[in-house]
Amino acid sequence: ADLRLHQSLRKLTKTLQTVKRVEVGFVPVDAASSLAFPTPRLLLSNRKQPLGQRAVQACPAVNTFENRVIEIPAPFSLRLRCVRTSGSELNVHIVDDGTRLDEPLISKFVSVMPREIWRDSAVPVVQIALPHFFICDDICYVTQTPSWASESANQIPGRVISGRFPTHLWPRSLNLAFEWSNLDQDLILKRGEPCCYLLVEGATPELPVRLFAAKYSEELQLYRKKIEDVVRYTSGTFNLFAEAEKVRPKKLVQELLS
């Protein structure tokens, strides 16, 4: 047991010595119309120059944190309104003024989740499919959070549901899941504005992130098919991570060079 522990520690130390940053690729879920969607970006990419040596942007603590945050822009403009009908029934409607998404596509991207999976029977959960997933060949956990550093975060009439998973083993499609607690206010997304963040954790917390467009290779497609829709068959998907690690090819990330 001691020998195995020693070997594991040596392997981890070697990994930490060679990995200087977390290489994260983003891939369109569907190549069709993928050019229509704004691409993910690092939170640091839109920052203004610091006003001085003691400005917020010059703080090492802030930079260490924001170096690991990916900003997910809203893929399209959308305005939803929730209307309470007789009794406890709630209906979600598309508001044309503020929505730029053809009607046949709305059901593809927008869904109201069944009441039995809501956290509160009076607070509906709306789910919006996002057009990219993320992949990494090294240890990489991502935590989806609200876009807390953006002005648009203050305009959401409720709570974005957060979650954490290993994207190196589970390159799943992402959704923006939203608990609509203020039913008097419309849910408004504007294309290109941040709708959520991904906090990236590599082998050690301080590793910065390099984000790039990655190729949806045949190997990656085959691997994703093995994990696709498993939630329809079992509720314990986190128990499958060890099995996924056994069948995962060593290298899945191929940078898409322009």
PDB file of C-alpha atoms in Angstrom:
ATOM      1  CA  ALA A   1       0.000   0.000   0.000  1.00  0.00           C
ATOM      2  CA  ASP A   2       2.849   2.384   0.896  1.00  0.00           C
ATOM      3  CA  LEU A   3       4.568   1.616  -2.410  1.00  0.00           C
ATOM      4  CA  ARG A   4       1.391   2.350  -4.386  1.00  0.00           C
ATOM      5  CA  LEU A   5       0.921   5.619  -2.463  1.00  0.00           C
ATOM      6  CA  HIS A   6       4.533   6.596  -3.160  1.00  0.00           C
ATOM      7  CA  GLN A   7       4.107   5.844  -6.867  1.00  0.00           C
ATOM      8  CA  SER A   8       0.882   7.861  -7.001  1.00  0.00           C
ATOM      9  CA  LEU A   9       2.556  10.841  -5.335  1.00  0.00           C
ATOM     10  CA  ARG A  10       5.478  10.661  -7.766  1.00  0.00           C
ATOM     11  CA  LYS A  11       3.071  10.545 -10.705  1.00  0.00           C
ATOM     12  CA  LEU A  12       1.126  13.547  -9.393  1.00  0.00           C
ATOM     13  CA  THR A  13       4.341  15.507  -8.742  1.00  0.00           C
ATOM     14  CA  LYS A  14       5.543  14.806 -12.296  1.00  0.00           C
ATOM     15  CA  THR A  15       2.198  15.970 -13.669  1.00  0.00           C
ATOM     16  CA  LEU A  16       2.327  19.215 -11.696  1.00  0.00           C
ATOM     17  CA  GLN A  17       5.863  19.886 -12.897  1.00  0.00           C
ATOM     18  CA  THR A  18       4.925  19.555 -16.564  1.00  0.00           C
ATOM     19  CA  VAL A  19       1.464  21.159 -16.590  1.00  0.00           C
ATOM     20  CA  LYS A  20       1.846  24.955 -16.413  1.00  0.00           C
ATOM     21  CA  ARG A  21      -1.728  25.822 -17.327  1.00  0.00           C
ATOM     22  CA  VAL A  22      -5.021  24.140 -17.983  1.00  0.00           C
ATOM     23  CA  GLU A  23      -5.590  23.713 -21.718  1.00  0.00           C
ATOM     24  CA  VAL A  24      -9.364  23.880 -22.265  1.00  0.00           C
ATOM     25  CA  GLY A  25     -11.010  23.536 -25.663  1.00  0.00           C
ATOM     26  CA  PHE A  26     -14.544  24.581 -26.512  1.00  0.00           C
ATOM     27  CA  VAL A  27     -16.486  22.705 -29.202  1.00  0.00           C
ATOM     28  CA  PRO A  28     -19.862  23.413 -30.845  1.00  0.00           C
ATOM     29  CA  VAL A  29     -22.461  20.826 -29.908  1.00  0.00           C
ATOM     30  CA  ASP A  30     -23.830  21.064 -33.455  1.00  0.00           C
ATOM     31  CA  ALA A  31     -21.732  22.311 -36.365  1.00  0.00           C
ATOM     32  CA  ALA A  32     -24.872  23.547 -38.133  1.00  0.00           C
ATOM     33  CA  SER A  33     -25.219  27.310 -37.653  1.00  0.00           C
ATOM     34  CA  SER A  34     -22.367  27.300 -35.124  1.00  0.00           C
ATOM     35  CA  LEU A  35     -21.041  30.556 -36.614  1.00  0.00           C
ATOM     36  CA  ALA A  36     -24.201  32.280 -35.354  1.00  0.00           C
ATOM     37  CA  PHE A  37     -23.225  31.814 -31.702  1.00  0.00           C
ATOM     38  CA  PRO A  38     -20.754  34.012 -29.788  1.00  0.00           C
ATOM     39  CA  THR A  39     -17.829  31.947 -28.552  1.00  0.00           C
ATOM     40  CA  PRO A  40     -16.807  31.527 -24.897  1.00  0.00           C
ATOM     41  CA  ARG A  41     -14.034  33.800 -23.640  1.00  0.00           C
ATOM     42  CA  LEU A  42     -11.893  34.268 -20.573  1.00  0.00           C
ATOM     43  CA  LEU A  43     -13.233  36.768 -18.078  1.00  0.00           C
ATOM     44  CA  LEU A  44      -9.886  38.585 -18.228  1.00  0.00           C
ATOM     45  CA  SER A  45     -10.260  39.236 -21.955  1.00  0.00           C
ATOM     46  CA  ASN A  46     -12.726  42.113 -21.491  1.00  0.00           C
ATOM     47  CA  ARG A  47     -11.032  43.880 -18.598  1.00  0.00           C
ATOM     48  CA  LYS A  48      -9.990  47.511 -18.737  1.00  0.00           C
ATOM     49  CA  GLN A  49      -6.433  48.570 -17.996  1.00  0.00           C
ATOM     50  CA  PRO A  50      -5.842  49.215 -14.276  1.00  0.00           C
ATOM     51  CA  LEU A  51      -5.962  52.876 -13.234  1.00  0.00           C
ATOM     52  CA  GLY A  52      -2.955  52.380 -10.987  1.00  0.00           C
ATOM     53  CA  GLN A  53      -0.774  49.875  -9.175  1.00  0.00           C
ATOM     54  CA  ARG A  54      -3.413  49.380  -6.466  1.00  0.00           C
ATOM     55  CA  ALA A  55      -6.430  49.058  -8.767  1.00  0.00           C
ATOM     56  CA  VAL A  56      -8.642  45.979  -8.606  1.00  0.00           C
ATOM     57  CA  GLN A  57      -7.121  44.568 -11.815  1.00  0.00           C
ATOM     58  CA  ALA A  58      -3.644  44.757 -10.257  1.00  0.00           C
ATOM     59  CA  CYS A  59      -4.550  42.654  -7.226  1.00  0.00           C
ATOM     60  CA  PRO A  60      -2.803  39.237  -7.318  1.00  0.00           C
ATOM     61  CA  ALA A  61      -5.691  37.591  -5.441  1.00  0.00           C
ATOM     62  CA  VAL A  62      -8.219  38.872  -7.992  1.00  0.00           C
ATOM     63  CA  ASN A  63      -6.031  37.857 -10.933  1.00  0.00           C
ATOM     64  CA  THR A  64      -5.351  34.362  -9.581  1.00  0.00           C
ATOM     65  CA  PHE A  65      -9.100  33.847  -9.354  1.00  0.00           C
ATOM     66  CA  GLU A  66     -10.190  35.519 -12.605  1.00  0.00           C
ATOM     67  CA  ASN A  67      -7.437  33.718 -14.556  1.00  0.00           C
ATOM     68  CA  ARG A  68      -9.590  30.596 -14.157  1.00  0.00           C
ATOM     69  CA  VAL A  69     -13.008  31.970 -15.122  1.00  0.00           C
ATOM     70  CA  ILE A  70     -14.603  31.369 -18.532  1.00  0.00           C
ATOM     71  CA  GLU A  71     -17.410  33.694 -19.567  1.00  0.00           C
ATOM     72  CA  ILE A  72     -20.306  32.094 -21.447  1.00  0.00           C
ATOM     73  CA  PRO A  73     -22.162  34.623 -23.630  1.00  0.00           C
ATOM     74  CA  ALA A  74     -25.871  34.273 -24.276  1.00  0.00           C
ATOM     75  CA  PRO A  75     -26.216  32.491 -27.653  1.00  0.00           C
ATOM     76  CA  PHE A  76     -29.252  34.506 -28.761  1.00  0.00           C
ATOM     77  CA  SER A  77     -31.643  37.212 -27.611  1.00  0.00           C
ATOM     78  CA  LEU A  78     -34.600  35.809 -25.717  1.00  0.00           C
ATOM     79  CA  ARG A  79     -37.428  37.235 -23.635  1.00  0.00           C
ATOM     80  CA  LEU A  80     -39.682  34.962 -21.583  1.00  0.00           C
ATOM     81  CA  ARG A  81     -42.704  35.802 -19.460  1.00  0.00           C
ATOM     82  CA  CYS A  82     -44.257  33.582 -16.803  1.00  0.00           C
ATOM     83  CA  VAL A  83     -48.024  33.881 -16.366  1.00  0.00           C
ATOM     84  CA  ARG A  84     -49.927  32.390 -13.458  1.00  0.00           C
ATOM     85  CA  THR A  85     -53.214  30.867 -14.571  1.00  0.00           C
ATOM     86  CA  SER A  86     -56.068  29.537 -12.454  1.00  0.00           C
ATOM     87  CA  GLY A  87     -54.955  27.760  -9.324  1.00  0.00           C
ATOM     88  CA  SER A  88     -51.240  27.000  -9.144  1.00  0.00           C
ATOM     89  CA  GLU A  89     -50.627  26.521 -12.857  1.00  0.00           C
ATOM     90  CA  LEU A  90     -47.791  28.498 -14.458  1.00  0.00           C
ATOM     91  CA  ASN A  91     -47.340  29.072 -18.166  1.00  0.00           C
ATOM     92  CA  VAL A  92     -44.171  30.387 -19.804  1.00  0.00           C
ATOM     93  CA  HIS A  93     -44.613  32.472 -22.959  1.00  0.00           C
ATOM     94  CA  ILE A  94     -42.191  33.810 -25.553  1.00  0.00           C
ATOM     95  CA  VAL A  95     -42.301  37.613 -25.849  1.00  0.00           C
ATOM     96  CA  ASP A  96     -41.674  38.580 -29.474  1.00  0.00           C
ATOM     97  CA  ASP A  97     -40.273  41.983 -28.527  1.00  0.00           C
ATOM     98  CA  GLY A  98     -36.807  41.020 -27.315  1.00  0.00           C
ATOM     99  CA  THR A  99     -36.632  37.556 -28.871  1.00  0.00           C
ATOM    100  CA  ARG A 100     -34.515  36.806 -31.932  1.00  0.00           C
ATOM    101  CA  LEU A 101     -34.956  33.105 -32.401  1.00  0.00           C
ATOM    102  CA  ASP A 102     -37.158  31.505 -35.027  1.00  0.00           C
ATOM    103  CA  GLU A 103     -40.188  29.756 -33.562  1.00  0.00           C
ATOM    104  CA  PRO A 104     -39.228  26.204 -34.717  1.00  0.00           C
ATOM    105  CA  LEU A 105     -35.944  26.556 -32.797  1.00  0.00           C
ATOM    106  CA  ILE A 106     -37.474  27.676 -29.511  1.00  0.00           C
ATOM    107  CA  SER A 107     -38.480  24.176 -28.406  1.00  0.00           C
ATOM    108  CA  LYS A 108     -34.975  22.950 -29.323  1.00  0.00           C
ATOM    109  CA  PHE A 109     -33.265  25.410 -26.993  1.00  0.00           C
ATOM    110  CA  VAL A 110     -35.841  26.352 -24.346  1.00  0.00           C
ATOM    111  CA  SER A 111     -37.738  24.012 -22.026  1.00  0.00           C
ATOM    112  CA  VAL A 112     -39.714  24.316 -18.802  1.00  0.00           C
ATOM    113  CA  MET A 113     -38.700  21.463 -16.529  1.00  0.00           C
ATOM    114  CA  PRO A 114     -41.373  19.180 -15.000  1.00  0.00           C
ATOM    115  CA  ARG A 115     -42.710  20.464 -11.670  1.00  0.00           C
ATOM    116  CA  GLU A 116     -41.558  17.344  -9.802  1.00  0.00           C
ATOM    117  CA  ILE A 117     -37.910  18.335 -10.230  1.00  0.00           C
ATOM    118  CA  TRP A 118     -38.315  21.944  -9.114  1.00  0.00           C
ATOM    119  CA  ARG A 119     -36.744  22.929  -5.809  1.00  0.00           C
ATOM    120  CA  ASP A 120     -39.953  24.762  -4.845  1.00  0.00           C
ATOM    121  CA  SER A 121     -43.439  24.087  -6.237  1.00  0.00           C
ATOM    122  CA  ALA A 122     -43.997  27.835  -6.650  1.00  0.00           C
ATOM    123  CA  VAL A 123     -40.700  28.499  -8.462  1.00  0.00           C
ATOM    124  CA  PRO A 124     -40.520  27.122 -12.021  1.00  0.00           C
ATOM    125  CA  VAL A 125     -37.237  25.957 -13.512  1.00  0.00           C
ATOM    126  CA  VAL A 126     -36.451  26.976 -17.088  1.00  0.00           C
ATOM    127  CA  GLN A 127     -33.597  25.351 -18.986  1.00  0.00           C
ATOM    128  CA  ILE A 128     -31.825  26.898 -21.967  1.00  0.00           C
ATOM    129  CA  ALA A 129     -29.447  24.759 -24.026  1.00  0.00           C
ATOM    130  CA  LEU A 130     -26.020  26.301 -24.606  1.00  0.00           C
ATOM    131  CA  PRO A 131     -24.246  25.694 -27.926  1.00  0.00           C
ATOM    132  CA  HIS A 132     -20.749  24.674 -26.711  1.00  0.00           C
ATOM    133  CA  PHE A 133     -19.195  21.992 -24.536  1.00  0.00           C
ATOM    134  CA  PHE A 134     -15.693  21.900 -23.049  1.00  0.00           C
ATOM    135  CA  ILE A 135     -12.937  19.302 -23.139  1.00  0.00           C
ATOM    136  CA  CYS A 136      -9.502  18.947 -21.534  1.00  0.00           C
ATOM    137  CA  ASP A 137      -6.909  16.165 -21.572  1.00  0.00           C
ATOM    138  CA  ASP A 138      -5.665  16.921 -18.038  1.00  0.00           C
ATOM    139  CA  ILE A 139      -7.569  16.902 -14.765  1.00  0.00           C
ATOM    140  CA  CYS A 140     -10.178  19.627 -15.128  1.00  0.00           C
ATOM    141  CA  TYR A 141     -13.257  20.315 -13.051  1.00  0.00           C
ATOM    142  CA  VAL A 142     -15.626  23.113 -14.014  1.00  0.00           C
ATOM    143  CA  THR A 143     -18.167  24.835 -11.787  1.00  0.00           C
ATOM    144  CA  GLN A 144     -21.012  26.612 -13.548  1.00  0.00           C
ATOM    145  CA  THR A 145     -22.051  29.780 -11.700  1.00  0.00           C
ATOM    146  CA  PRO A 146     -24.083  32.933 -12.321  1.00  0.00           C
ATOM    147  CA  SER A 147     -22.248  35.683 -14.227  1.00  0.00           C
ATOM    148  CA  TRP A 148     -21.698  37.534 -10.951  1.00  0.00           C
ATOM    149  CA  ALA A 149     -19.224  40.113 -12.344  1.00  0.00           C
ATOM    150  CA  SER A 150     -21.517  41.323 -15.151  1.00  0.00           C
ATOM    151  CA  GLU A 151     -24.256  43.923 -15.119  1.00  0.00           C
ATOM    152  CA  SER A 152     -26.637  41.434 -16.754  1.00  0.00           C
ATOM    153  CA  ALA A 153     -26.476  39.192 -13.661  1.00  0.00           C
ATOM    154  CA  ASN A 154     -28.444  41.796 -11.693  1.00  0.00           C
ATOM    155  CA  GLN A 155     -31.261  41.726 -14.250  1.00  0.00           C
ATOM    156  CA  ILE A 156     -32.128  38.035 -13.894  1.00  0.00           C
ATOM    157  CA  PRO A 157     -35.394  37.543 -11.959  1.00  0.00           C
ATOM    158  CA  GLY A 158     -34.229  34.552  -9.967  1.00  0.00           C
ATOM    159  CA  ARG A 159     -31.298  32.193  -9.507  1.00  0.00           C
ATOM    160  CA  VAL A 160     -28.995  30.401 -11.922  1.00  0.00           C
ATOM    161  CA  ILE A 161     -28.522  26.802 -10.763  1.00  0.00           C
ATOM    162  CA  SER A 162     -24.845  26.042 -10.228  1.00  0.00           C
ATOM    163  CA  GLY A 163     -23.065  22.701 -10.556  1.00  0.00           C
ATOM    164  CA  ARG A 164     -19.612  21.109 -10.704  1.00  0.00           C
ATOM    165  CA  PHE A 165     -18.324  18.159 -12.763  1.00  0.00           C
ATOM    166  CA  PRO A 166     -15.086  16.826 -14.330  1.00  0.00           C
ATOM    167  CA  THR A 167     -15.136  18.004 -17.939  1.00  0.00           C
ATOM    168  CA  HIS A 168     -12.026  15.929 -18.791  1.00  0.00           C
ATOM    169  CA  LEU A 169     -14.117  12.800 -18.152  1.00  0.00           C
ATOM    170  CA  TRP A 170     -17.605  14.124 -18.804  1.00  0.00           C
ATOM    171  CA  PRO A 171     -17.621  16.617 -21.724  1.00  0.00           C
ATOM    172  CA  ARG A 172     -21.368  17.041 -21.504  1.00  0.00           C
ATOM    173  CA  SER A 173     -23.508  19.649 -23.186  1.00  0.00           C
ATOM    174  CA  LEU A 174     -24.207  22.640 -20.962  1.00  0.00           C
ATOM    175  CA  ASN A 175     -27.534  24.189 -20.041  1.00  0.00           C
ATOM    176  CA  LEU A 176     -28.423  27.421 -18.345  1.00  0.00           C
ATOM    177  CA  ALA A 177     -30.879  26.251 -15.669  1.00  0.00           C
ATOM    178  CA  PHE A 178     -32.773  29.040 -13.999  1.00  0.00           C
ATOM    179  CA  GLU A 179     -35.114  29.184 -10.983  1.00  0.00           C
ATOM    180  CA  TRP A 180     -37.707  31.870 -11.693  1.00  0.00           C
ATOM    181  CA  SER A 181     -38.493  33.292  -8.244  1.00  0.00           C
ATOM    182  CA  ASN A 182     -39.679  36.774  -9.296  1.00  0.00           C
ATOM    183  CA  LEU A 183     -42.592  36.005 -11.609  1.00  0.00           C
ATOM    184  CA  ASP A 184     -43.451  39.694 -12.041  1.00  0.00           C
ATOM    185  CA  GLN A 185     -40.300  40.211 -14.075  1.00  0.00           C
ATOM    186  CA  ASP A 186     -39.497  38.882 -17.557  1.00  0.00           C
ATOM    187  CA  LEU A 187     -36.419  36.770 -18.134  1.00  0.00           C
ATOM    188  CA  ILE A 188     -34.324  38.658 -20.689  1.00  0.00           C
ATOM    189  CA  LEU A 189     -31.164  37.366 -22.348  1.00  0.00           C
ATOM    190  CA  LYS A 190     -29.281  39.513 -24.836  1.00  0.00           C
ATOM    191  CA  ARG A 191     -27.034  37.848 -27.375  1.00  0.00           C
ATOM    192  CA  GLY A 192     -23.368  38.209 -26.475  1.00  0.00           C
ATOM    193  CA  GLU A 193     -23.919  39.332 -22.895  1.00  0.00           C
ATOM    194  CA  PRO A 194     -22.627  36.964 -20.176  1.00  0.00           C
ATOM    195  CA  CYS A 195     -25.274  34.470 -19.045  1.00  0.00           C
ATOM    196  CA  CYS A 196     -23.069  32.338 -16.768  1.00  0.00           C
ATOM    197  CA  TYR A 197     -19.468  31.576 -15.843  1.00  0.00           C
ATOM    198  CA  LEU A 198     -17.347  28.445 -15.620  1.00  0.00           C
ATOM    199  CA  LEU A 199     -14.770  28.339 -12.848  1.00  0.00           C
ATOM    200  CA  VAL A 200     -11.969  25.986 -13.936  1.00  0.00           C
ATOM    201  CA  GLU A 201      -9.996  23.855 -11.483  1.00  0.00           C
ATOM    202  CA  GLY A 202      -6.911  22.084 -12.763  1.00  0.00           C
ATOM    203  CA  ALA A 203      -4.542  19.716 -10.953  1.00  0.00           C
ATOM    204  CA  THR A 204      -3.707  22.583  -8.586  1.00  0.00           C
ATOM    205  CA  PRO A 205      -5.950  25.609  -7.939  1.00  0.00           C
ATOM    206  CA  GLU A 206      -3.492  28.266  -9.096  1.00  0.00           C
ATOM    207  CA  LEU A 207      -3.096  26.995 -12.669  1.00  0.00           C
ATOM    208  CA  PRO A 208      -4.325  29.597 -15.182  1.00  0.00           C
ATOM    209  CA  VAL A 209      -6.479  28.645 -18.162  1.00  0.00           C
ATOM    210  CA  ARG A 210      -5.747  28.751 -21.874  1.00  0.00           C
ATOM    211  CA  LEU A 211      -9.009  28.665 -23.811  1.00  0.00           C
ATOM    212  CA  PHE A 212      -9.208  27.807 -27.505  1.00  0.00           C
ATOM    213  CA  ALA A 213     -11.483  26.374 -30.192  1.00  0.00           C
ATOM    214  CA  ALA A 214     -11.093  22.591 -30.431  1.00  0.00           C
ATOM    215  CA  LYS A 215     -11.909  20.112 -33.159  1.00  0.00           C
ATOM    216  CA  TYR A 216     -14.900  17.793 -32.839  1.00  0.00           C
ATOM    217  CA  SER A 217     -12.846  14.789 -33.868  1.00  0.00           C
ATOM    218  CA  GLU A 218     -14.252  11.362 -34.604  1.00  0.00           C
ATOM    219  CA  GLU A 219     -12.713  10.020 -31.388  1.00  0.00           C
ATOM    220  CA  LEU A 220     -14.333  12.773 -29.353  1.00  0.00           C
ATOM    221  CA  GLN A 221     -17.696  12.155 -30.996  1.00  0.00           C
ATOM    222  CA  LEU A 222     -17.500   8.426 -30.228  1.00  0.00           C
ATOM    223  CA  TYR A 223     -16.520   9.092 -26.611  1.00  0.00           C
ATOM    224  CA  ARG A 224     -19.368  11.565 -26.079  1.00  0.00           C
ATOM    225  CA  LYS A 225     -21.859   9.048 -27.457  1.00  0.00           C
ATOM    226  CA  LYS A 226     -20.925   6.747 -24.580  1.00  0.00           C
ATOM    227  CA  ILE A 227     -21.984   9.327 -21.992  1.00  0.00           C
ATOM    228  CA  GLU A 228     -24.829  10.911 -23.928  1.00  0.00           C
ATOM    229  CA  ASP A 229     -28.270  10.727 -22.279  1.00  0.00           C
ATOM    230  CA  VAL A 230     -27.131   8.380 -19.503  1.00  0.00           C
ATOM    231  CA  VAL A 231     -29.307  10.389 -17.100  1.00  0.00           C
ATOM    232  CA  ARG A 232     -32.294   8.754 -18.814  1.00  0.00           C
ATOM    233  CA  TYR A 233     -31.128   5.343 -17.612  1.00  0.00           C
ATOM    234  CA  THR A 234     -29.656   6.061 -14.179  1.00  0.00           C
ATOM    235  CA  SER A 235     -29.755   8.833 -11.582  1.00  0.00           C
ATOM    236  CA  GLY A 236     -26.243   8.130 -10.319  1.00  0.00           C
ATOM    237  CA  THR A 237     -24.180   9.527 -13.188  1.00  0.00           C
ATOM    238  CA  PHE A 238     -21.346  10.587 -10.857  1.00  0.00           C
ATOM    239  CA  ASN A 239     -20.825   6.909 -10.081  1.00  0.00           C
ATOM    240  CA  LEU A 240     -19.928   6.386 -13.747  1.00  0.00           C
ATOM    241  CA  PHE A 241     -16.861   8.655 -13.759  1.00  0.00           C
ATOM    242  CA  ALA A 242     -14.517   5.763 -12.919  1.00  0.00           C
ATOM    243  CA  GLU A 243     -15.961   3.733 -15.794  1.00  0.00           C
ATOM    244  CA  ALA A 244     -15.607   6.709 -18.143  1.00  0.00           C
ATOM    245  CA  GLU A 245     -11.951   7.066 -17.171  1.00  0.00           C
ATOM    246  CA  LYS A 246     -11.295   3.433 -18.182  1.00  0.00           C
ATOM    247  CA  VAL A 247     -12.596   3.888 -21.738  1.00  0.00           C
ATOM    248  CA  ARG A 248     -11.471   7.468 -22.351  1.00  0.00           C
ATOM    249  CA  PRO A 249      -8.751   7.819 -25.006  1.00  0.00           C
ATOM    250  CA  LYS A 250      -5.605   9.431 -23.591  1.00  0.00           C
ATOM    251  CA  LYS A 251      -5.850  12.378 -25.994  1.00  0.00           C
ATOM    252  CA  LEU A 252      -9.103  13.936 -27.147  1.00  0.00           C
ATOM    253  CA  VAL A 253      -8.188  17.618 -27.474  1.00  0.00           C
ATOM    254  CA  GLN A 254      -7.135  18.875 -30.898  1.00  0.00           C
ATOM    255  CA  GLU A 255      -6.794  22.627 -31.219  1.00  0.00           C
ATOM    256  CA  LEU A 256      -8.641  24.061 -34.211  1.00  0.00           C
ATOM    257  CA  LEU A 257      -6.100  26.341 -35.839  1.00  0.00           C
ATOM    258  CA  SER A 258      -7.393  29.305 -37.809  1.00  0.00           C
TER     259      SER A 258
END
